[in-house]
PDB file of C-alpha atoms in Angstrom:
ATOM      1  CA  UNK A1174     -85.027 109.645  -5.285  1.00  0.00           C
ATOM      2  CA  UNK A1175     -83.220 112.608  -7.111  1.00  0.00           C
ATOM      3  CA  UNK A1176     -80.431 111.008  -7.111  1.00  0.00           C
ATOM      4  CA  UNK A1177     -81.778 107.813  -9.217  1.00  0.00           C
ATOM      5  CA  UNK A1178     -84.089 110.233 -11.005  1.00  0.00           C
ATOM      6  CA  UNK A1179     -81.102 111.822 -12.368  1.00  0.00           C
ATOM      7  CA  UNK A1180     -78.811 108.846 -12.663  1.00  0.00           C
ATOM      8  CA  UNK A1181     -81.553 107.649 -14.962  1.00  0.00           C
ATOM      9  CA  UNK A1182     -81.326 111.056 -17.376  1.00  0.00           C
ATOM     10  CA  UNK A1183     -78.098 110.473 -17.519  1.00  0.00           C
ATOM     11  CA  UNK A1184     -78.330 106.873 -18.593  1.00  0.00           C
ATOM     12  CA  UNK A1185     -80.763 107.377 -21.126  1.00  0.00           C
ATOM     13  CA  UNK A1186     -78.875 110.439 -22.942  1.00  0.00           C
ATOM     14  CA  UNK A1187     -75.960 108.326 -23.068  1.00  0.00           C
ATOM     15  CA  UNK A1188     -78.044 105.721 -24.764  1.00  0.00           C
ATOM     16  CA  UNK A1189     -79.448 107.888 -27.100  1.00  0.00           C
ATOM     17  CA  UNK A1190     -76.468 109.918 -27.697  1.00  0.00           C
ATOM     18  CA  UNK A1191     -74.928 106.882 -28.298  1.00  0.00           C
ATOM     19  CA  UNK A1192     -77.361 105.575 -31.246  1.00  0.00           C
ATOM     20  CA  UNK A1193     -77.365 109.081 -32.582  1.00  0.00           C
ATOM     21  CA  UNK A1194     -73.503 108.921 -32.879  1.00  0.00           C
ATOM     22  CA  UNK A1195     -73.755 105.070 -34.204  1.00  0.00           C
ATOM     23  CA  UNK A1196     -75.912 106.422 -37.114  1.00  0.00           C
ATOM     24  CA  UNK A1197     -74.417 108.990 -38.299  1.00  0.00           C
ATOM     25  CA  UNK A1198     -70.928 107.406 -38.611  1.00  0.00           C
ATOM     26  CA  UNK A1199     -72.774 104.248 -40.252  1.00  0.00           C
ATOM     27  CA  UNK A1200     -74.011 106.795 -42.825  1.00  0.00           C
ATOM     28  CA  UNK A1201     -70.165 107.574 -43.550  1.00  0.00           C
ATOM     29  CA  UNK A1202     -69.119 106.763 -47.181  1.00  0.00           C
ATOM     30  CA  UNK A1203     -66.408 105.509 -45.592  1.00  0.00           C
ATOM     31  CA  UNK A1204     -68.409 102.472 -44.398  1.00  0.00           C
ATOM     32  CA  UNK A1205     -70.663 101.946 -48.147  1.00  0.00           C
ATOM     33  CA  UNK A1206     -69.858  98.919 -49.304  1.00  0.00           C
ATOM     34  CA  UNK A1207     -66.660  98.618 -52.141  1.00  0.00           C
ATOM     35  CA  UNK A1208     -66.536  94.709 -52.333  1.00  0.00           C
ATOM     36  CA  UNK A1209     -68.301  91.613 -51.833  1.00  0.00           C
ATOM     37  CA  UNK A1210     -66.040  88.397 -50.852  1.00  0.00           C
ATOM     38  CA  UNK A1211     -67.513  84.952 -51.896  1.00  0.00           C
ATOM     39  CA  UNK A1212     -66.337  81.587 -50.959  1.00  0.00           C
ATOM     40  CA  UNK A1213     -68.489  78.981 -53.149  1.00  0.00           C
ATOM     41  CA  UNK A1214     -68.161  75.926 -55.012  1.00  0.00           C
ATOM     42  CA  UNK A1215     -67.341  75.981 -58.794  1.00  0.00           C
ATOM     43  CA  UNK A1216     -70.570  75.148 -59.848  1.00  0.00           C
ATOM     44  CA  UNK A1217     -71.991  78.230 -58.256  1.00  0.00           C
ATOM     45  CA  UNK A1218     -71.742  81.317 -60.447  1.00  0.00           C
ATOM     46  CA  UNK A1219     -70.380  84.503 -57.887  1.00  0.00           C
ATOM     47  CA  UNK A1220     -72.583  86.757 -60.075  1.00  0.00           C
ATOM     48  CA  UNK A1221     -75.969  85.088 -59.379  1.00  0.00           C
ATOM     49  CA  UNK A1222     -74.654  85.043 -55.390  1.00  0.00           C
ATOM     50  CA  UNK A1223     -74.594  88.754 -55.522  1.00  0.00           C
ATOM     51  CA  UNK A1224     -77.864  89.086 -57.347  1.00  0.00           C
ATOM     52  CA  UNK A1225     -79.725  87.045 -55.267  1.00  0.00           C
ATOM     53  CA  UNK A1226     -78.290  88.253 -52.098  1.00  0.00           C
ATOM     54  CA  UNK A1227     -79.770  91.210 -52.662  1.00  0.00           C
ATOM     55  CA  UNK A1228     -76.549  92.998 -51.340  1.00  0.00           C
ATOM     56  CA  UNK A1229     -75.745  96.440 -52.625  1.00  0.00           C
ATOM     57  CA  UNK A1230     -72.668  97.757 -53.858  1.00  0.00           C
ATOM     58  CA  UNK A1231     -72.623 101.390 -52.219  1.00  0.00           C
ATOM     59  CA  UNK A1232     -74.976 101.466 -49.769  1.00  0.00           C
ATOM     60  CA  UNK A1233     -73.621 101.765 -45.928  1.00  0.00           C
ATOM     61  CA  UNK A1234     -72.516  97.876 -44.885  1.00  0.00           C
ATOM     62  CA  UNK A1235     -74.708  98.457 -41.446  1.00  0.00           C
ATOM     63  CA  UNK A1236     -77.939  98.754 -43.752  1.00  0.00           C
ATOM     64  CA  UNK A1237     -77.521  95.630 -45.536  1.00  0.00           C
ATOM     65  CA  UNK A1238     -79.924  93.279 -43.984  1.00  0.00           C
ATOM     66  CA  UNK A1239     -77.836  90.154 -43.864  1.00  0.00           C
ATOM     67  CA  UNK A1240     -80.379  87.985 -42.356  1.00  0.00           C
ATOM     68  CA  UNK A1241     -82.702  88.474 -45.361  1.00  0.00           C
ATOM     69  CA  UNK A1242     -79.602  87.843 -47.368  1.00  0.00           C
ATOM     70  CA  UNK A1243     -78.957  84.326 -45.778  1.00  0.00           C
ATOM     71  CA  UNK A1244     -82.712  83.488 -46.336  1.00  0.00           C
ATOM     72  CA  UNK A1245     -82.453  83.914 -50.306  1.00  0.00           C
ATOM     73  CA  UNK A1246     -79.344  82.399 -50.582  1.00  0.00           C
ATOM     74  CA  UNK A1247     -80.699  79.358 -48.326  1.00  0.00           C
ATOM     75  CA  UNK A1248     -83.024  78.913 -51.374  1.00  0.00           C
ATOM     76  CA  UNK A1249     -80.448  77.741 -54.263  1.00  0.00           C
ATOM     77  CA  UNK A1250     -80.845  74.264 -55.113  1.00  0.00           C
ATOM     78  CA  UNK A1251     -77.894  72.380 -53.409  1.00  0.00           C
ATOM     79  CA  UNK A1252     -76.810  74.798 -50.621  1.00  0.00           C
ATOM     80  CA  UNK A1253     -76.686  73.762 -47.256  1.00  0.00           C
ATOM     81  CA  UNK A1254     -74.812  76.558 -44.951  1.00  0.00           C
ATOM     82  CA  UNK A1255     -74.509  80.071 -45.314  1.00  0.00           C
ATOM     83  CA  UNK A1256     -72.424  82.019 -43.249  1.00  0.00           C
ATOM     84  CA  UNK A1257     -72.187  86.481 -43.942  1.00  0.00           C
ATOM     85  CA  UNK A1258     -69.995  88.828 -41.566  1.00  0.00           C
ATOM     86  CA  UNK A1259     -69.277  92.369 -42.266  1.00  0.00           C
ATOM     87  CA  UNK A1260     -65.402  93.257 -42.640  1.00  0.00           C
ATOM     88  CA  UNK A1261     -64.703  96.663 -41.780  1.00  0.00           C
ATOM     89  CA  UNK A1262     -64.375  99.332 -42.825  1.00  0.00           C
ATOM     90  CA  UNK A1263     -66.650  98.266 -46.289  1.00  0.00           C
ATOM     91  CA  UNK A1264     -66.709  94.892 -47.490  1.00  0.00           C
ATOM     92  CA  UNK A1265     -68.929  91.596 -46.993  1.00  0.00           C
ATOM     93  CA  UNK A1266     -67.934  88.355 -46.837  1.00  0.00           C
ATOM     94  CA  UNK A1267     -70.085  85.662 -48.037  1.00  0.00           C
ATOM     95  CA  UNK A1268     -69.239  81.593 -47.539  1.00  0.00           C
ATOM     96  CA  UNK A1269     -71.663  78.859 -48.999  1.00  0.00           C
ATOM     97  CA  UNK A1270     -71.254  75.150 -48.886  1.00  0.00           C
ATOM     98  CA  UNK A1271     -73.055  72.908 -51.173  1.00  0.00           C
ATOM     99  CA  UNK A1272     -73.608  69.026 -51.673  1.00  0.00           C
ATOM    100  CA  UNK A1273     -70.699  67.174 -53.259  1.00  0.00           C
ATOM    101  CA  UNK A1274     -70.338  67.009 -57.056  1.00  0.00           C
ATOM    102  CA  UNK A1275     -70.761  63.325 -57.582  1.00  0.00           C
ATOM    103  CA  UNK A1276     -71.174  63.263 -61.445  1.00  0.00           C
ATOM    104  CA  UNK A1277     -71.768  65.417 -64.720  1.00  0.00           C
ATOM    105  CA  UNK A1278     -74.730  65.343 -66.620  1.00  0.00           C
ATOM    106  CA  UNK A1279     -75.209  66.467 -70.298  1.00  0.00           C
ATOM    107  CA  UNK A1280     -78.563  67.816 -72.102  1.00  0.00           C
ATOM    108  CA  UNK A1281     -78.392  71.048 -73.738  1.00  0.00           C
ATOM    109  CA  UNK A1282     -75.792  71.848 -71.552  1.00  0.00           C
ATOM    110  CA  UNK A1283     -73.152  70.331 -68.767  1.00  0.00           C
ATOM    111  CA  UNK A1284     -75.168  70.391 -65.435  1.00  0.00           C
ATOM    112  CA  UNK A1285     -73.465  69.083 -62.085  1.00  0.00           C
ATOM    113  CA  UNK A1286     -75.346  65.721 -60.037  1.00  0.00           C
ATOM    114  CA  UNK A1287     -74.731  65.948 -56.273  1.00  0.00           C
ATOM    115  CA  UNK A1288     -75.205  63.173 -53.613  1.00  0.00           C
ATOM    116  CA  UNK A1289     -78.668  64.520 -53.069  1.00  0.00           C
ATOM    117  CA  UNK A1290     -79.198  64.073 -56.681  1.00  0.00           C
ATOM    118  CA  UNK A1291     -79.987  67.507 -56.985  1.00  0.00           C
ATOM    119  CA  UNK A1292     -78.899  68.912 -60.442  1.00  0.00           C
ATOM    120  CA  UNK A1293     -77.074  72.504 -60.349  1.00  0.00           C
ATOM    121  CA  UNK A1294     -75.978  74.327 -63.444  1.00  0.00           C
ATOM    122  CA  UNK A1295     -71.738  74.474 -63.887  1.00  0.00           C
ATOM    123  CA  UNK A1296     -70.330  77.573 -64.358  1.00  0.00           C
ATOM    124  CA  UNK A1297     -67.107  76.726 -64.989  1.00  0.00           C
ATOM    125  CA  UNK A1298     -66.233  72.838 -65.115  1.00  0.00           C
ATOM    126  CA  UNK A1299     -62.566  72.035 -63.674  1.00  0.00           C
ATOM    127  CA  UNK A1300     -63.684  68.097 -62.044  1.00  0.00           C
ATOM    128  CA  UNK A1301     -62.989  65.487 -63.592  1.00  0.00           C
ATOM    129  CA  UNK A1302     -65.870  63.532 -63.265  1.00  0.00           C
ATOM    130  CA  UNK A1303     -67.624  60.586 -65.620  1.00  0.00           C
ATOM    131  CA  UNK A1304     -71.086  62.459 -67.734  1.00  0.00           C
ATOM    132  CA  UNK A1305     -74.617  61.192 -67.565  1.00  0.00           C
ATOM    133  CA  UNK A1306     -76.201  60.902 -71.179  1.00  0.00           C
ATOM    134  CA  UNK A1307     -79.266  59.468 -72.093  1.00  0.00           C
ATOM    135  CA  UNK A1308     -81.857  61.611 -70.490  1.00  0.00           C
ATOM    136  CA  UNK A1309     -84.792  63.900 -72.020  1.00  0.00           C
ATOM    137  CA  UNK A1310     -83.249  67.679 -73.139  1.00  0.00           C
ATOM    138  CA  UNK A1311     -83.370  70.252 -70.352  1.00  0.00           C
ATOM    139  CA  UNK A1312     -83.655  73.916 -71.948  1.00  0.00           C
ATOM    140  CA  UNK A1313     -81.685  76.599 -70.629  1.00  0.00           C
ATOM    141  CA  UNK A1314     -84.993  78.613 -69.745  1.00  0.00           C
ATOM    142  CA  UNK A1315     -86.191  76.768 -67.296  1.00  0.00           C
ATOM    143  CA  UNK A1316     -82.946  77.297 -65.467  1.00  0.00           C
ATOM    144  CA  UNK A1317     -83.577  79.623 -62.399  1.00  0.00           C
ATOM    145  CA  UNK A1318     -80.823  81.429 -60.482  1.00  0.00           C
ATOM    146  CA  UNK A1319     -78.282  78.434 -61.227  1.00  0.00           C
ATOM    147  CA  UNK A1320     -80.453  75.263 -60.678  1.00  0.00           C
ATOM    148  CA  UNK A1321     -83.273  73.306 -62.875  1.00  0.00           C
ATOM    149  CA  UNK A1322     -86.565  72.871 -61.460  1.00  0.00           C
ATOM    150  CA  UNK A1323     -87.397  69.635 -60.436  1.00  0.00           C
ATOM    151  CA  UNK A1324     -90.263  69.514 -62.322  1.00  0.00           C
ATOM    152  CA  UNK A1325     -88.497  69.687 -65.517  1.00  0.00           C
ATOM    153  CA  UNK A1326     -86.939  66.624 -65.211  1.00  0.00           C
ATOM    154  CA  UNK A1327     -89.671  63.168 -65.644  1.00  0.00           C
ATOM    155  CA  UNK A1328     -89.800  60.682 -63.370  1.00  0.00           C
ATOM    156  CA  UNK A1329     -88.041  58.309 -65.213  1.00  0.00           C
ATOM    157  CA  UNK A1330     -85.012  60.758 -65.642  1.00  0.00           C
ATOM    158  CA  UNK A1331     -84.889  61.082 -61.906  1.00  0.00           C
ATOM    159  CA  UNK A1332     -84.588  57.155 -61.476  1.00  0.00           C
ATOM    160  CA  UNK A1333     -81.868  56.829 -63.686  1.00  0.00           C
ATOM    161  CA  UNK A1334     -80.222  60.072 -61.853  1.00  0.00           C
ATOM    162  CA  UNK A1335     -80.244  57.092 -58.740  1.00  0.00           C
ATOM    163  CA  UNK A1336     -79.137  54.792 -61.055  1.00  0.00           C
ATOM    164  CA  UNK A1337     -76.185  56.435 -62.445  1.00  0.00           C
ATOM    165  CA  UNK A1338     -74.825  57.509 -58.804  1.00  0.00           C
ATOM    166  CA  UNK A1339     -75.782  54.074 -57.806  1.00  0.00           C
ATOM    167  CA  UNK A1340     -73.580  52.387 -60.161  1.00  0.00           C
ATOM    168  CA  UNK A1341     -70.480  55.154 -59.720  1.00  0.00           C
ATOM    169  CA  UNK A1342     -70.649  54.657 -56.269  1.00  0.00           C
ATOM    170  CA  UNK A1343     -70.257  50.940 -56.071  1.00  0.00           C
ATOM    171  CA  UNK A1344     -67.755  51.007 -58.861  1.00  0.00           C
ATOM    172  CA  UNK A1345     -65.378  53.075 -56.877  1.00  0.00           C
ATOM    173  CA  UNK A1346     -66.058  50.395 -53.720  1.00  0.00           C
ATOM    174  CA  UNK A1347     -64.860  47.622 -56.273  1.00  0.00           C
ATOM    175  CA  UNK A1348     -62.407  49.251 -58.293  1.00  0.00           C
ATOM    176  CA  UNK A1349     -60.600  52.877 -57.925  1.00  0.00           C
ATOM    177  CA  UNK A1350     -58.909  51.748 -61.251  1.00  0.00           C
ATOM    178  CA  UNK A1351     -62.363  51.520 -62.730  1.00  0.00           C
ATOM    179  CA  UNK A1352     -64.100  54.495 -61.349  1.00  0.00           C
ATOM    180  CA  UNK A1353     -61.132  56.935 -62.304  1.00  0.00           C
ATOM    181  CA  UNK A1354     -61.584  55.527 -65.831  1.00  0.00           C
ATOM    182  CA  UNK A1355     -64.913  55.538 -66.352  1.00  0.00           C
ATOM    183  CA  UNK A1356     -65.875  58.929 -68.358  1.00  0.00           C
ATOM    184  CA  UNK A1357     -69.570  58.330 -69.431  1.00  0.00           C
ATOM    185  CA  UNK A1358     -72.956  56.711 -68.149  1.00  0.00           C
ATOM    186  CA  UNK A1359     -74.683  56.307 -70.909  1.00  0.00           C
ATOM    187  CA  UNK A1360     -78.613  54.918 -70.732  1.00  0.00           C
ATOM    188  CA  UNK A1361     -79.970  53.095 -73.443  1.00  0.00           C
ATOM    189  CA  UNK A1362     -83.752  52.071 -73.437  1.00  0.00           C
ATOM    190  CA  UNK A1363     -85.070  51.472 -69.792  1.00  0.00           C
ATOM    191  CA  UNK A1364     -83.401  48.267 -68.834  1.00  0.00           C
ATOM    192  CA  UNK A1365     -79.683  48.875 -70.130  1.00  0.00           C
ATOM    193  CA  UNK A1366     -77.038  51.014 -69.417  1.00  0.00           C
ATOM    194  CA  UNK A1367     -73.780  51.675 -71.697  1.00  0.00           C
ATOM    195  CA  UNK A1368     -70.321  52.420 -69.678  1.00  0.00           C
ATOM    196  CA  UNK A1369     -67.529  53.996 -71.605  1.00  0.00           C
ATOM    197  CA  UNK A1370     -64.012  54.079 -70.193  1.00  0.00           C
ATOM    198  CA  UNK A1371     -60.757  55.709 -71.227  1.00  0.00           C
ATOM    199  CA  UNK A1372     -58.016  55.512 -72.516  1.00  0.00           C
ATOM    200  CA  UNK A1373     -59.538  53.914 -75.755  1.00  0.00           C
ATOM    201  CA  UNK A1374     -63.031  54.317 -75.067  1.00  0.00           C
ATOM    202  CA  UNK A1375     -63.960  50.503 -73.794  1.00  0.00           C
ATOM    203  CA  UNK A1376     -67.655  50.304 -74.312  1.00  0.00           C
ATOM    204  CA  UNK A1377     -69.297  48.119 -71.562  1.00  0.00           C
ATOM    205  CA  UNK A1378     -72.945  46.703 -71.673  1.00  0.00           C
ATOM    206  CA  UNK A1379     -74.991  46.283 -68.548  1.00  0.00           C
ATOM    207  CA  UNK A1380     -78.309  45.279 -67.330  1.00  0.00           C
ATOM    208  CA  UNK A1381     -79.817  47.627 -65.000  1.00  0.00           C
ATOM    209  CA  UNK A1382     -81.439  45.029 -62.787  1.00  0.00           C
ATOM    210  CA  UNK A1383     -78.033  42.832 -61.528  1.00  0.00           C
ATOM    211  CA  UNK A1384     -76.043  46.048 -62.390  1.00  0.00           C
ATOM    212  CA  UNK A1385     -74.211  45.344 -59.268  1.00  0.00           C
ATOM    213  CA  UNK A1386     -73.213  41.573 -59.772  1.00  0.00           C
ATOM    214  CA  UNK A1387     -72.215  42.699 -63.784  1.00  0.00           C
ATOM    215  CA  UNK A1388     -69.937  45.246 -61.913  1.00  0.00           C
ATOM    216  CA  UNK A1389     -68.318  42.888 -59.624  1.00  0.00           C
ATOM    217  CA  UNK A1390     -67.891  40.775 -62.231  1.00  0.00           C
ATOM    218  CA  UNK A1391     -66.358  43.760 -64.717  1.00  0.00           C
ATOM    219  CA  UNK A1392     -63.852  45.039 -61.651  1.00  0.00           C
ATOM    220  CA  UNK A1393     -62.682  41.299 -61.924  1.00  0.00           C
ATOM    221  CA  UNK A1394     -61.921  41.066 -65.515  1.00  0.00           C
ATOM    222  CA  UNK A1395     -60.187  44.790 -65.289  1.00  0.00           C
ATOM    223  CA  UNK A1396     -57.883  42.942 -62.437  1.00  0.00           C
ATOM    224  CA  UNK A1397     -56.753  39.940 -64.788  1.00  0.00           C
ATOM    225  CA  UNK A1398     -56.372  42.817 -66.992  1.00  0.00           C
ATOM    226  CA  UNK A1399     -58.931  41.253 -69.623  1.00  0.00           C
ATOM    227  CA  UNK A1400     -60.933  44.554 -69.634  1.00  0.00           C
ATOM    228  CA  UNK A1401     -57.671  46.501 -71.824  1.00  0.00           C
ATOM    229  CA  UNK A1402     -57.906  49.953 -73.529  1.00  0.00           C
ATOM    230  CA  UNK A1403     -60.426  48.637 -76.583  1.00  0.00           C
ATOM    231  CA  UNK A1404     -63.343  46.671 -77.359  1.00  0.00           C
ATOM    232  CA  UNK A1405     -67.073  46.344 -76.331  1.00  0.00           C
ATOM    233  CA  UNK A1406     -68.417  43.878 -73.687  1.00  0.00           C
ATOM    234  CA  UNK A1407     -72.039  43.055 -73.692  1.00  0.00           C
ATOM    235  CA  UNK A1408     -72.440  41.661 -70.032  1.00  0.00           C
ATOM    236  CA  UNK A1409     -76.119  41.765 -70.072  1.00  0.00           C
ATOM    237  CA  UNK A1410     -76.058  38.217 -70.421  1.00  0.00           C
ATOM    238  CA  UNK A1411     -76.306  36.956 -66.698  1.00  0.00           C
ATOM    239  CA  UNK A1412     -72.789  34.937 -66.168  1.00  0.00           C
ATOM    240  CA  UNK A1413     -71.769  35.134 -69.888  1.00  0.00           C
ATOM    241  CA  UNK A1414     -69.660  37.965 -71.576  1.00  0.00           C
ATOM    242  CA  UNK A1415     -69.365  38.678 -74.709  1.00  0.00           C
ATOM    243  CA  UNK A1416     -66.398  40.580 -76.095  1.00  0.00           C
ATOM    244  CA  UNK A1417     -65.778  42.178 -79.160  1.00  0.00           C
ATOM    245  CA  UNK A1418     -63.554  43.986 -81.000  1.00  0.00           C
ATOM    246  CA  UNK A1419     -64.029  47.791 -81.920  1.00  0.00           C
TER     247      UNK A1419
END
């Protein structure tokens, strides 16, 4: 009974010795943390990561409460994963994965679309991707650690957000040629939408109802190589185009 009476003394100095030691070193300066690494997608600005992570620069790495960290950063608009390790002896490494970038959209500013048809503000624009215009103005305050609310954006806005993905999506399933030329979505009214395509900005009319037979029917004339690097087509017309020059 001695025996295990003192066997467990032993054990639990050991154990307490042991935390005492762990805390002390993890007070170190040597362990406060010099640098935060962060993986992210363009469209994510690296100083609004920091901010929100709530990390701080030169405070021990072992008192920065990661978990809480991955929680706020879980709340951008568009982020799906988070992953944060500690790199000894004092940095933090953060890596965030988003939705895909599917198209641009312009208001006041150059805001990214994703699949989800979430809308995420750009920090620094390098894809080349085609530009939804036509939509109501979205100011820059209502802009909240990198994304728009969704409730600044009406409800008709948010159908033709489907509608523009809708129609990029099926024009690069009918045409690559098409989809890498296309550089703006433009919607006119609520039953029209205006495609412009480089080199020579072709101007291309469709109907939004049967936008998907007018597209077939566009990826057709590009192949007989009707569609050229000029002109306007007005294909809101059922079966008839109408072509003319700019």
């Amino acid at each position: 009974m001695k025996k295990l009476l003192g066997a467990f003394i032993i054990v639990s100095l050991a154990v307490v010795t042991g935390r005492y030691v762990y805390l002390e070193l993890s007070r170190l300066p040597f362990f406060n943390l010099s640098e935060v690494e962060i993986k992210c997608p363009e469209n994510i600005d690296r100083g609004d990561v920091l901010e929100i992570s709530g990390l701080k620069i030169g405070e021990s790495i072992f008192y920065q409460d990661l978990n809480k960290a991955t929680d706020s950063l879980l709340e951008i608009r568009g982020v799906q994963s988070v992953k944060i390790r500690r790199l000894l002896p004092a940095s933090i490494r953060i890596n965030l994965e988003t939705d895909e970038l599917v198209l641009f959209v312009k208001t006041d500013k150059i805001y990214g679309l994703t699949k989800s048809q979430k809308l995420l503000r750009v920090a620094n624009p390098k894809n080349i991707l085609p530009v939804v215009t036509g939509l109501s103005v979205v100011k820059s305050q209502n802009v909240r650690d990198g994304n728009i609310k969704s409730n600044m954006l009406d409800y008709f806005d948010k159908v033709k957000l489907c509608y523009a993905i809708d129609v990029y999506e099926e024009m690069r399933m009918l045409s690559e040629n098409l989809a890498n030329r296309l550089s703006e979505i433009h919607f006119t009214g609520s039953d029209r939408i205006v495609l412009y395509f480089d080199p020579g900005g072709v101007k291309v009319l469709l109907p939004l109802q049967g936008r998907r037979k007018a597209l077939s029917r566009l990826s057709v004339l590009d192949f007989n190589g009707i569609l050229g690097n000029s002109g306007s087509f007005d294909m809101t017309g059922g079966r008839m185009v109408v072509r003319r020059r700019i």
